[in-house]
mmCIF file with all atom_site columns, C-alpha atoms in Angstrom:
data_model
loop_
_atom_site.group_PDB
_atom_site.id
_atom_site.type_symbol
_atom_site.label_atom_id
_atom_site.label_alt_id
_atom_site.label_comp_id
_atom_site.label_asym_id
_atom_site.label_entity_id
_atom_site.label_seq_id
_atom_site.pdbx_PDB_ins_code
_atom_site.Cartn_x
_atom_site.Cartn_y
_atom_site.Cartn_z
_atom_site.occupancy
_atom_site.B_iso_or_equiv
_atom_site.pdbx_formal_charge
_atom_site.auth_seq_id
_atom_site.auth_comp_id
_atom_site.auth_asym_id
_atom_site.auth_atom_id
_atom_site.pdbx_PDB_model_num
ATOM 1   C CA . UNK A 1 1   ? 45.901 -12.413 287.550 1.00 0.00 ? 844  UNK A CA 1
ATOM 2   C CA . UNK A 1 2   ? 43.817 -15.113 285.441 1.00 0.00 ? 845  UNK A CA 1
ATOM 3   C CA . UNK A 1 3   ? 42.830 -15.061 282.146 1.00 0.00 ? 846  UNK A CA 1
ATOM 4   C CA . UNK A 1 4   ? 39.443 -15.798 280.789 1.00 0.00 ? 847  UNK A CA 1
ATOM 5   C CA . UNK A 1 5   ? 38.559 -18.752 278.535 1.00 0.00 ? 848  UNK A CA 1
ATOM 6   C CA . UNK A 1 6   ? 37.441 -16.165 276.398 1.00 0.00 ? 849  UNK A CA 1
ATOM 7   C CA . UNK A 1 7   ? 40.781 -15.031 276.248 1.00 0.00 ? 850  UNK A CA 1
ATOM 8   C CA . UNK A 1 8   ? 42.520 -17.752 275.415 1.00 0.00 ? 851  UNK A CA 1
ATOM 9   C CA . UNK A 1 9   ? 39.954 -18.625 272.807 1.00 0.00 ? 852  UNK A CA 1
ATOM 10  C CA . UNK A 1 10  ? 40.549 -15.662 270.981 1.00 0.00 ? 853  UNK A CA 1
ATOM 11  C CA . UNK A 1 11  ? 44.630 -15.753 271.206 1.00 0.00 ? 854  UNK A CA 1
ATOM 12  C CA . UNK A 1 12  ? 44.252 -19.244 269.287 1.00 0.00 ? 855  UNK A CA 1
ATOM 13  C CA . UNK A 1 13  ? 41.842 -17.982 266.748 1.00 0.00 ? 856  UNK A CA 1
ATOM 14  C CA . UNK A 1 14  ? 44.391 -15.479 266.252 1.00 0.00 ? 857  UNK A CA 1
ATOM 15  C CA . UNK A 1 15  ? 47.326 -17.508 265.843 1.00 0.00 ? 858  UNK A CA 1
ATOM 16  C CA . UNK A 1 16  ? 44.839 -19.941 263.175 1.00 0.00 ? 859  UNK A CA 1
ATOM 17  C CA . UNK A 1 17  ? 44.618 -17.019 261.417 1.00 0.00 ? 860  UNK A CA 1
ATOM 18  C CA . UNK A 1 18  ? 48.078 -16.104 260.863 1.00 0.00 ? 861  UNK A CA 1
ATOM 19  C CA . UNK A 1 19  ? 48.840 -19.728 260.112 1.00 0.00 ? 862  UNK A CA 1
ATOM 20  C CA . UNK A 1 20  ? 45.822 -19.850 257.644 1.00 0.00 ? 863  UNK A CA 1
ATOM 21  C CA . UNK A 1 21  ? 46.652 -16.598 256.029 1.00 0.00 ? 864  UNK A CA 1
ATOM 22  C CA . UNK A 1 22  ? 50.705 -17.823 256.153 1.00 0.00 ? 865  UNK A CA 1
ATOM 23  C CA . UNK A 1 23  ? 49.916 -20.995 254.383 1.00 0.00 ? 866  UNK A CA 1
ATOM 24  C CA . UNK A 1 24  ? 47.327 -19.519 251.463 1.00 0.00 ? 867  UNK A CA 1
ATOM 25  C CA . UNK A 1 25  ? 50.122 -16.607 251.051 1.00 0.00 ? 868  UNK A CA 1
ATOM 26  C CA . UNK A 1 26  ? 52.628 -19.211 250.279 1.00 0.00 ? 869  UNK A CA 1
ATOM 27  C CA . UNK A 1 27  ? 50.509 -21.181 248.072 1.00 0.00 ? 870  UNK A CA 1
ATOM 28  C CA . UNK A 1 28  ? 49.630 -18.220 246.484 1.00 0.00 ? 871  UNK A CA 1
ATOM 29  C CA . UNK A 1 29  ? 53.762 -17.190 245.657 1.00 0.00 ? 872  UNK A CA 1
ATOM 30  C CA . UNK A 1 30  ? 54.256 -20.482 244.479 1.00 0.00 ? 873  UNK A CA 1
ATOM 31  C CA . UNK A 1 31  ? 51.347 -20.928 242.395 1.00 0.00 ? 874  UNK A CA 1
ATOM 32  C CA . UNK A 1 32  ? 51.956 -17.832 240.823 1.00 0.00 ? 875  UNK A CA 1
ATOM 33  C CA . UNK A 1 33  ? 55.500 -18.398 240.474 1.00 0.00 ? 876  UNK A CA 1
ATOM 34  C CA . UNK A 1 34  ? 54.883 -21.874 237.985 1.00 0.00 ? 877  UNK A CA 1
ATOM 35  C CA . UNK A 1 35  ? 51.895 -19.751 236.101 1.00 0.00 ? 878  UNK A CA 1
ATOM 36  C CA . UNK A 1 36  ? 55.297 -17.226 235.751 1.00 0.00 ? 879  UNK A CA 1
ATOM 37  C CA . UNK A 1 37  ? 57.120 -20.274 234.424 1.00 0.00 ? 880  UNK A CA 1
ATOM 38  C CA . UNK A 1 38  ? 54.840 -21.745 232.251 1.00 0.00 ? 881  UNK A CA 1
ATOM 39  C CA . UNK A 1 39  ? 53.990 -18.404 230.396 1.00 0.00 ? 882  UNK A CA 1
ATOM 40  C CA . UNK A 1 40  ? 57.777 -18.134 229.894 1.00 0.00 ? 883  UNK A CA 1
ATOM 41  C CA . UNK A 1 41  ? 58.627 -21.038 228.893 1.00 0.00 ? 884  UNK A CA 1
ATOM 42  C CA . UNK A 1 42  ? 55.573 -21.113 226.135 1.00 0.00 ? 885  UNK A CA 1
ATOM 43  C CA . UNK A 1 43  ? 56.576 -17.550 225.045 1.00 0.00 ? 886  UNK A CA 1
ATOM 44  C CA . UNK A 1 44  ? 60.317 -18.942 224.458 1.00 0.00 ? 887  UNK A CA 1
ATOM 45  C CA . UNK A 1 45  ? 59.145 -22.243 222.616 1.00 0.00 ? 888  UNK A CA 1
ATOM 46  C CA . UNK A 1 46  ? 56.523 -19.631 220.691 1.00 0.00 ? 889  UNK A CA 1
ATOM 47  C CA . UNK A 1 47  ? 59.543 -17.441 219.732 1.00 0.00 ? 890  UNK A CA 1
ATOM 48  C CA . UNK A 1 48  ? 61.529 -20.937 219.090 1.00 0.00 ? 891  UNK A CA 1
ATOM 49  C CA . UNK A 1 49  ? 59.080 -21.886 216.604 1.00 0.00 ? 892  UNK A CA 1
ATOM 50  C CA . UNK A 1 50  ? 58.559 -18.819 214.812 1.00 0.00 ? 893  UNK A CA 1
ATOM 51  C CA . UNK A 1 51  ? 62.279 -18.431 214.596 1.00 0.00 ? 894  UNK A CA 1
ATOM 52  C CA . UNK A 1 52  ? 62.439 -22.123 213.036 1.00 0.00 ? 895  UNK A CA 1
ATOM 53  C CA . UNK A 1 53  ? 59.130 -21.841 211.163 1.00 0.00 ? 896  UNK A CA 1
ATOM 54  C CA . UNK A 1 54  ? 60.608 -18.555 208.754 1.00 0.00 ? 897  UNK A CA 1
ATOM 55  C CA . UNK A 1 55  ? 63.956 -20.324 208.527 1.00 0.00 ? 898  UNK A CA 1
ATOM 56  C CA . UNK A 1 56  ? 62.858 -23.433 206.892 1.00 0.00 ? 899  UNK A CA 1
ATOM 57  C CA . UNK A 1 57  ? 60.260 -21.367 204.761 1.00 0.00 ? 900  UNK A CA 1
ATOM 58  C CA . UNK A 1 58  ? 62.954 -19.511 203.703 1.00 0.00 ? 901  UNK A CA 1
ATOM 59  C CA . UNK A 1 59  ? 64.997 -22.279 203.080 1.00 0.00 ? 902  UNK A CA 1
ATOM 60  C CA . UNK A 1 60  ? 62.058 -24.276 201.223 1.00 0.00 ? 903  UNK A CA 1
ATOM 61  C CA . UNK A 1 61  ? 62.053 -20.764 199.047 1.00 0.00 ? 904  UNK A CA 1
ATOM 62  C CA . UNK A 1 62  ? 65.766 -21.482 198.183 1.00 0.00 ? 905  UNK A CA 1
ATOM 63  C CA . UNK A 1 63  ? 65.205 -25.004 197.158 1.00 0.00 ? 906  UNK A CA 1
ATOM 64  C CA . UNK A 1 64  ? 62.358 -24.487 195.020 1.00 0.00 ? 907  UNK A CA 1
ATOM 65  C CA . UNK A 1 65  ? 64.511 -21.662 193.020 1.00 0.00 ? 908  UNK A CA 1
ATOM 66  C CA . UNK A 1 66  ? 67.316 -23.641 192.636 1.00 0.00 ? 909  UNK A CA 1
ATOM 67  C CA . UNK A 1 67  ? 65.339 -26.760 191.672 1.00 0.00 ? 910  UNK A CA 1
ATOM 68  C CA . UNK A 1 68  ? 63.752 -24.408 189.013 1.00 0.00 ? 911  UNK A CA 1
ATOM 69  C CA . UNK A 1 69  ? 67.670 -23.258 187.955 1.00 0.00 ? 912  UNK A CA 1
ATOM 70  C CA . UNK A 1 70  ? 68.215 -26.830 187.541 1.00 0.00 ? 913  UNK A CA 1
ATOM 71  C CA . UNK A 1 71  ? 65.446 -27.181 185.274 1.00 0.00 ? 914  UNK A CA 1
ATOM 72  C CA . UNK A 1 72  ? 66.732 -25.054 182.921 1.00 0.00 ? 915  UNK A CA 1
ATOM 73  C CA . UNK A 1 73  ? 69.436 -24.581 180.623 1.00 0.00 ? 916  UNK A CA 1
ATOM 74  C CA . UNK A 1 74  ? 72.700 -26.157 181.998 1.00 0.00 ? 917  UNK A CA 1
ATOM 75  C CA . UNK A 1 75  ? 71.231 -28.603 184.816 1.00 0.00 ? 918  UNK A CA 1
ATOM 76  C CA . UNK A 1 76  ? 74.260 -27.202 187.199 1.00 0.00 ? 919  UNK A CA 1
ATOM 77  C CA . UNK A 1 77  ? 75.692 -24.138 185.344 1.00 0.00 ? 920  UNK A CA 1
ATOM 78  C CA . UNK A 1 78  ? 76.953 -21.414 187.582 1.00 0.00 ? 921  UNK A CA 1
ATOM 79  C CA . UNK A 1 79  ? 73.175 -20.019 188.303 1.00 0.00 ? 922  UNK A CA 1
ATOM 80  C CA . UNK A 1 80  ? 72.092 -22.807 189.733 1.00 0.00 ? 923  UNK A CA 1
ATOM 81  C CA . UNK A 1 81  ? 75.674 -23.621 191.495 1.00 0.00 ? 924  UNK A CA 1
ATOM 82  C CA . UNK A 1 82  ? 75.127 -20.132 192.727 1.00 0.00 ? 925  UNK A CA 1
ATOM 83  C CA . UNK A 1 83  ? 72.010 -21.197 194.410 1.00 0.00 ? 926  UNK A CA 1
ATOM 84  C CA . UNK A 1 84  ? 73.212 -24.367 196.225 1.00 0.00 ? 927  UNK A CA 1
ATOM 85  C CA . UNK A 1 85  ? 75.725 -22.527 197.501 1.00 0.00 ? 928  UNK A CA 1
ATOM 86  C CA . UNK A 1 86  ? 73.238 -19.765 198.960 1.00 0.00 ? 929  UNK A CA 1
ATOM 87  C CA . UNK A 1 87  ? 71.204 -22.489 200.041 1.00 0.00 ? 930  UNK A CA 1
ATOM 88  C CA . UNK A 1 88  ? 73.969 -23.270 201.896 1.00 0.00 ? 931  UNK A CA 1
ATOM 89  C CA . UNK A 1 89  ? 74.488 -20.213 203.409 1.00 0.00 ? 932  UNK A CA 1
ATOM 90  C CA . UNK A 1 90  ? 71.157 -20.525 204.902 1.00 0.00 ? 933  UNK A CA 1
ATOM 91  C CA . UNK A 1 91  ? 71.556 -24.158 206.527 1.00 0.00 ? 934  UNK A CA 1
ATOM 92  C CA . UNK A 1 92  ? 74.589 -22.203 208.256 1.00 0.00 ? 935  UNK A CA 1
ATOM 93  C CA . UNK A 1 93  ? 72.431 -19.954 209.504 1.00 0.00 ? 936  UNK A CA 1
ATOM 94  C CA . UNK A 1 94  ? 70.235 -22.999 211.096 1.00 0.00 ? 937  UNK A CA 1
ATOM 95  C CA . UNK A 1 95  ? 73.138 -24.517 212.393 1.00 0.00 ? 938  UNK A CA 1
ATOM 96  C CA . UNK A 1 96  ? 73.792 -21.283 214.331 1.00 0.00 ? 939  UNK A CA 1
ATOM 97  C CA . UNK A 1 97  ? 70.464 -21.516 215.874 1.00 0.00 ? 940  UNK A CA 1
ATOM 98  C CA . UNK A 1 98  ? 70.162 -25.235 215.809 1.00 0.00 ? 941  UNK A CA 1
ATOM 99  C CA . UNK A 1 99  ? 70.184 -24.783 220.124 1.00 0.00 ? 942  UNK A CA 1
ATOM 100 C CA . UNK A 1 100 ? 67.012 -22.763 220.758 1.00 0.00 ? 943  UNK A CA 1
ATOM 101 C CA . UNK A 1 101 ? 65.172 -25.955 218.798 1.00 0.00 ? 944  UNK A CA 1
ATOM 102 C CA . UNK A 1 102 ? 65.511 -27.316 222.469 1.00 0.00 ? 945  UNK A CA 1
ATOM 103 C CA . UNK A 1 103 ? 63.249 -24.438 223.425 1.00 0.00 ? 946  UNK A CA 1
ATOM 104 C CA . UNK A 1 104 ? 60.562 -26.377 221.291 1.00 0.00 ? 947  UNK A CA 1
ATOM 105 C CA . UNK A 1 105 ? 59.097 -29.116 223.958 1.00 0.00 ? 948  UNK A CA 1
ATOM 106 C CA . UNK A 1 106 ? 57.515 -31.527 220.812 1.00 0.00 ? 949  UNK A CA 1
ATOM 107 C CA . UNK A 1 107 ? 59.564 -34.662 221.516 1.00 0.00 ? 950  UNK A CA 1
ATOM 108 C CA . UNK A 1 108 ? 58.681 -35.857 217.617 1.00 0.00 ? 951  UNK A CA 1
ATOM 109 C CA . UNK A 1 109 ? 59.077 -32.648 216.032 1.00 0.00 ? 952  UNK A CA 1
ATOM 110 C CA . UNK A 1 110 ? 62.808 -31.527 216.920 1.00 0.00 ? 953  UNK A CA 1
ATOM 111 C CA . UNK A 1 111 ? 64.256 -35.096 215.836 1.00 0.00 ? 954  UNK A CA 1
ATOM 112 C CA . UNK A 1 112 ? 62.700 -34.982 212.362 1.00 0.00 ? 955  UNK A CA 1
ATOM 113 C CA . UNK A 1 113 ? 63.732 -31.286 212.263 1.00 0.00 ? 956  UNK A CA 1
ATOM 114 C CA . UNK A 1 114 ? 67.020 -32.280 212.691 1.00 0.00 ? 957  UNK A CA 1
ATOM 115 C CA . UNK A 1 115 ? 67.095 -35.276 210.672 1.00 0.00 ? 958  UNK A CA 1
ATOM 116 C CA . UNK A 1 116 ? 65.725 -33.577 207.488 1.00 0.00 ? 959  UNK A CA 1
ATOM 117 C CA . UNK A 1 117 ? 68.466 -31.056 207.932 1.00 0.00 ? 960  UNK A CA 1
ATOM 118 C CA . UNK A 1 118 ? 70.899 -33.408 208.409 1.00 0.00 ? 961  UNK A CA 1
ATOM 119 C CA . UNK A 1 119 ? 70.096 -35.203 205.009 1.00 0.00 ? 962  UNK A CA 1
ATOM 120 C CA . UNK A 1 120 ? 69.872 -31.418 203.332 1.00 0.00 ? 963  UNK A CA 1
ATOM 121 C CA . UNK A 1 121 ? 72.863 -30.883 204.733 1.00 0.00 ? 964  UNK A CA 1
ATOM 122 C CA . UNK A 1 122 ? 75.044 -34.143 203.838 1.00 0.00 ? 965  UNK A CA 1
ATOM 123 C CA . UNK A 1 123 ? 72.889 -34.710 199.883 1.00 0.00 ? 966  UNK A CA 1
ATOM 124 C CA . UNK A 1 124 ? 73.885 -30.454 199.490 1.00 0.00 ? 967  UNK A CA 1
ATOM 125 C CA . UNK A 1 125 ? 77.248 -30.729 200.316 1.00 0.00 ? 968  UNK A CA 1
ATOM 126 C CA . UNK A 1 126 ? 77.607 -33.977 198.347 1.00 0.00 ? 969  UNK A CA 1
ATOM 127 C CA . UNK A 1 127 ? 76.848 -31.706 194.947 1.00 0.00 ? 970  UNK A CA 1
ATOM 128 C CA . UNK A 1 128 ? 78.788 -29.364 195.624 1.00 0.00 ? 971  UNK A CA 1
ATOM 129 C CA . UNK A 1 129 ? 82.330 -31.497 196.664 1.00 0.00 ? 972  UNK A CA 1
ATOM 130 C CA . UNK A 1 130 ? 81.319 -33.115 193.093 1.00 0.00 ? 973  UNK A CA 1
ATOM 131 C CA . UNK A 1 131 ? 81.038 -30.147 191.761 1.00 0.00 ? 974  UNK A CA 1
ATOM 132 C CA . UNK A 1 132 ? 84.279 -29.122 192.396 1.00 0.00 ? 975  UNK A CA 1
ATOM 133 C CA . UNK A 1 133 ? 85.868 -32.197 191.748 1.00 0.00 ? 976  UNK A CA 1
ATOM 134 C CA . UNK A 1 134 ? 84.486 -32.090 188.318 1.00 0.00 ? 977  UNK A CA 1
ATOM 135 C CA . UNK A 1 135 ? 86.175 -28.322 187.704 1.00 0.00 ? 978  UNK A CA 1
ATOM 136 C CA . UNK A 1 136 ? 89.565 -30.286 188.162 1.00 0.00 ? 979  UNK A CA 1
ATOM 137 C CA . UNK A 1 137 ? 89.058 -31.656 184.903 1.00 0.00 ? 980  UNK A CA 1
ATOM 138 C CA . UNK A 1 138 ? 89.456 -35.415 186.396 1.00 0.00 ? 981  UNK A CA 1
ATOM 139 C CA . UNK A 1 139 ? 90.010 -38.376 184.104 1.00 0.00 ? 982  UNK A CA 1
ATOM 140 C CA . UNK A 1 140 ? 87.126 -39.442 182.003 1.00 0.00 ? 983  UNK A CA 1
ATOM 141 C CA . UNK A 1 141 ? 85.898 -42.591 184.527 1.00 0.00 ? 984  UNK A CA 1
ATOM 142 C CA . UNK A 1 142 ? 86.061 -40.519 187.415 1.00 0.00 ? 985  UNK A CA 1
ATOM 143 C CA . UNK A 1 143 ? 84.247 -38.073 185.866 1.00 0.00 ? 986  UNK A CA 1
ATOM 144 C CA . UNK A 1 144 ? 81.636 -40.594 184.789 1.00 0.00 ? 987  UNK A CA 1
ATOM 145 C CA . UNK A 1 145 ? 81.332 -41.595 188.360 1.00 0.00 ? 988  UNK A CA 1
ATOM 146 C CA . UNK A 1 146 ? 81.207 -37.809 189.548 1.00 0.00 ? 989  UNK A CA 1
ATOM 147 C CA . UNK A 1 147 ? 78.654 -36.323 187.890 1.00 0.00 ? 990  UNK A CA 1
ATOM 148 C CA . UNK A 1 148 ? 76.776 -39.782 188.322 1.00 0.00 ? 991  UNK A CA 1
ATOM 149 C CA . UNK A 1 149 ? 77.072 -39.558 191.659 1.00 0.00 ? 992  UNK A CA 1
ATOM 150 C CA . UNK A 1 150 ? 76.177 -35.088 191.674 1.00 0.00 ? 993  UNK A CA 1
ATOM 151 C CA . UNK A 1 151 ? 72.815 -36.535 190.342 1.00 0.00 ? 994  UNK A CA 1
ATOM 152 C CA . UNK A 1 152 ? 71.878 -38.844 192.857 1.00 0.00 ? 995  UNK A CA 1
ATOM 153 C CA . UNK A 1 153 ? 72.701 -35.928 195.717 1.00 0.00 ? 996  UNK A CA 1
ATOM 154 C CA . UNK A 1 154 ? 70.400 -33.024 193.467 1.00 0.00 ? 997  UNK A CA 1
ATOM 155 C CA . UNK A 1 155 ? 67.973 -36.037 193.415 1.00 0.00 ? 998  UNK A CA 1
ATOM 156 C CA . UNK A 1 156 ? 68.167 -37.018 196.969 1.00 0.00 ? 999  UNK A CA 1
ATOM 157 C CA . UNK A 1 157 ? 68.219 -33.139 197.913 1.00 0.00 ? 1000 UNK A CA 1
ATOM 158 C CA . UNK A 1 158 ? 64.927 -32.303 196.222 1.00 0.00 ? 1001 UNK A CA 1
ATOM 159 C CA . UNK A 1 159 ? 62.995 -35.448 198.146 1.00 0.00 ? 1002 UNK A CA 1
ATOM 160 C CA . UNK A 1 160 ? 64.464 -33.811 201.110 1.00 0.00 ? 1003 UNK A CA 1
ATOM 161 C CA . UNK A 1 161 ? 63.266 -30.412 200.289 1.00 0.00 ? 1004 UNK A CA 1
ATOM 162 C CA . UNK A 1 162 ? 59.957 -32.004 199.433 1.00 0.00 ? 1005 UNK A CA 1
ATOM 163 C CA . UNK A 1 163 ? 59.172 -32.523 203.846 1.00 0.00 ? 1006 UNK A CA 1
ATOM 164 C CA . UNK A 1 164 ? 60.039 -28.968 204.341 1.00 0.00 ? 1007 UNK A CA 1
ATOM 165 C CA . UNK A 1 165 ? 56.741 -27.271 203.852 1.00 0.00 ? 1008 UNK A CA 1
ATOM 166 C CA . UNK A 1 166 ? 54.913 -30.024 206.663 1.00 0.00 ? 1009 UNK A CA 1
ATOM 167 C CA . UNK A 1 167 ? 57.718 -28.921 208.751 1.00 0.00 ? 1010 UNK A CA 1
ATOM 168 C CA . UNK A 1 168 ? 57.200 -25.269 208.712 1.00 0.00 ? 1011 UNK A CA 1
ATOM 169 C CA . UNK A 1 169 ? 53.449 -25.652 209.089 1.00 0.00 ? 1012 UNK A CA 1
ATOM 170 C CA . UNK A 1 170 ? 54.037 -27.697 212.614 1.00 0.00 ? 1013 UNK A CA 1
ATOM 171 C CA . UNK A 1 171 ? 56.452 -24.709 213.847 1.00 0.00 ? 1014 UNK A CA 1
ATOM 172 C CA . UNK A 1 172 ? 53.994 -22.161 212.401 1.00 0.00 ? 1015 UNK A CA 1
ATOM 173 C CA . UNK A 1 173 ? 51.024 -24.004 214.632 1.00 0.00 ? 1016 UNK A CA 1
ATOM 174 C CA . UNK A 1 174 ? 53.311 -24.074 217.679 1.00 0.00 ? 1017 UNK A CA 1
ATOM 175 C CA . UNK A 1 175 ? 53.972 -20.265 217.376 1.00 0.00 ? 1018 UNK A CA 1
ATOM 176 C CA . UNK A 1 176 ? 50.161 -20.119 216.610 1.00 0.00 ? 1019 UNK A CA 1
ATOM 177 C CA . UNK A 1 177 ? 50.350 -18.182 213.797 1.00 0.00 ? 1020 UNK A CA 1
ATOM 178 C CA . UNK A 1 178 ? 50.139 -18.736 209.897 1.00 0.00 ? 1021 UNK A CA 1
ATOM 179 C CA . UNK A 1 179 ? 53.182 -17.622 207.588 1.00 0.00 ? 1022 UNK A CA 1
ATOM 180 C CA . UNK A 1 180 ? 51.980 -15.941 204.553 1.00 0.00 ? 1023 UNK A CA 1
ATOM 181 C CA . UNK A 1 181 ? 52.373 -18.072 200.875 1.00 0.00 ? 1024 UNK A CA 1
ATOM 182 C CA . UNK A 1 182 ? 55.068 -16.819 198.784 1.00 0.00 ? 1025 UNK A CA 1
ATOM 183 C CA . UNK A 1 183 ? 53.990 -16.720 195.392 1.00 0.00 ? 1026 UNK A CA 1
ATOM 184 C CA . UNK A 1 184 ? 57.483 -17.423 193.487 1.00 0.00 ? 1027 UNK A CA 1
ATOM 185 C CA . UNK A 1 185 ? 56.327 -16.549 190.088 1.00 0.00 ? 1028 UNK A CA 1
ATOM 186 C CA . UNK A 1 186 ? 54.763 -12.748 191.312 1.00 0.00 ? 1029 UNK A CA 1
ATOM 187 C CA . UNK A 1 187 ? 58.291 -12.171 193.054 1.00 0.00 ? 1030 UNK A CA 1
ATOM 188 C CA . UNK A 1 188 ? 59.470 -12.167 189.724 1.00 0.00 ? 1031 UNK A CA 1
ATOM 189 C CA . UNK A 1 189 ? 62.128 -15.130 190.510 1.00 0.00 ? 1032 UNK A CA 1
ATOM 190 C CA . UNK A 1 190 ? 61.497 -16.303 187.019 1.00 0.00 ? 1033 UNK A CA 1
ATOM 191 C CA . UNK A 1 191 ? 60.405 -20.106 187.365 1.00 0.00 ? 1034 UNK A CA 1
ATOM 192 C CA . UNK A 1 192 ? 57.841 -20.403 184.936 1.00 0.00 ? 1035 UNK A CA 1
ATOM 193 C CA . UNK A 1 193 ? 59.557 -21.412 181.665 1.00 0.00 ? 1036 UNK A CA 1
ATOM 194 C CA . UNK A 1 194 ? 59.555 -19.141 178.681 1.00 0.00 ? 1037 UNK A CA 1
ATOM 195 C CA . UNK A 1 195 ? 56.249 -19.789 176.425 1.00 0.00 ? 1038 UNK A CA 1
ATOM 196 C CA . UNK A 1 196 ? 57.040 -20.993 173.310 1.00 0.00 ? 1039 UNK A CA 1
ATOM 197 C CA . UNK A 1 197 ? 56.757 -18.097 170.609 1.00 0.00 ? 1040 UNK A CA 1
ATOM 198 C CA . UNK A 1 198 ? 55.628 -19.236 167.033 1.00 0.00 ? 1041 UNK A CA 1
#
C-alpha cells in the first residue's frame, strides 16, 4: 500500500508542531523559572534592607540619646555609661544578622555598612574598656592617659554615628519604603536641656 504526498506532508507538519510547541514550552518553564528567581531574590534583598534599614535607625536613636546623656551633667556618669552599653547591645544584635547583608546585591553599600560598624564597634568598645579601667582606681598618669584616651573614642564614636542616618536612607530606598522620623524630644527621652528659670 502507498502513501500519498499528502500524507507525508501532513505527518511532518505534525511532527513541526510538536517540536515547535516542545521548544516554546521549554522556553516558557525556563523563562518563568528566572522571573521566579528574580522576584525572590528582590523580595529577600527588600526584606534584607528593611531588616538593616530599622536596625541602624534604631541604633542612630541610641547614639543620639546617649550623645545627649553625655551632654549633660557627668560627661560619662552611670546614665550615659548605661547607654553605651545598650548601644552595645544593639550592635550585637547586628552582628547576629550581619549575614543576610549579603542578601543586599549593592556592591558599595554592604562594605561601608560594614565599615561604619566596624569603627562603632571598635571607638564603643574603646570607652567602655576605659571605662572600666578607670573604676580600678589606676595610678594618677594612667588615669590621665585613660580618660584622655575615653575622649578621643566618645569623640570618634559620635563622627561615626554622624554617617548613620545616609545609611539607613540607602536601605530604606532599597526596601522602597520610607521609615517614619522619630521625634526624640515628643518621645519624652528628655534631650532638650532644662530652660533656665529666673
Amino acid at each position: 500500500m502507498s502513501t500519498s504526498p499528502f500524507d507525508a506532508v501532513g505527518d511532518a507538519s505534525t511532527l513541526g508542531a510538536v517540536v515547535l510547541g516542545a521548544v516554546v514550552a521549554t522556553l516558557g518553564s525556563f523563562g518563568a523559572s528566572w522571573y521566579e528567581r528574580r522576584q525572590f531574590r528582590r523580595e529577600r534583598e527588600e526584606d534584607a534592607a528593611l531588616v538593616f534599614g530599622e536596625m541602624l535607625r534604631t541604633l542612630s536613636l541610641q547614639l543620639s540619646v546617649l550623645r545627649a546623656a553625655h551632654g549633660r551633667g557627668d560627661p560619662f556618669g552611670p546614665i550615659t555609661i548605661r547607654m553605651a552599653r545598650a548601644v552595645r547591645r544593639e550592635i550585637e544584635i547586628y552582628d547576629r544578622n550581619r549575614e543576610r547583608l549579603f542578601m543586599v546585591r549593592d556592591a558599595a553599600l554592604r562594605p561601608h555598612a560594614s565599615a561604619t560598624m566596624a569603627r562603632l564597634t571598635f571607638a564603643l568598645e574603646r570607652l567602655l574598656d576605659h571605662t572600666d579601667a578607670l573604676a580600678g582606681q589606676p595610678p594618677e598618669p594612667e588615669r590621665s592617659e585613660l580618660v584622655t584616651g575615653r575622649e578621643q573614642a566618645f569623640e570618634f564614636l559620635v563622627e561615626c554615628a554622624d554617617e548613620l542616618p545616609a545609611l539607613v536612607d540607602r536601605f530604606a530606598a532599597l526596601a522602597n519604603t520610607r521609615l517614619a522620623d522619630f521625634d526624640l524630644e515628643a518621645a519624652g527621652l528628655g534631650l532638650r536641656p532644662p530652660a533656665d528659670t529666673a
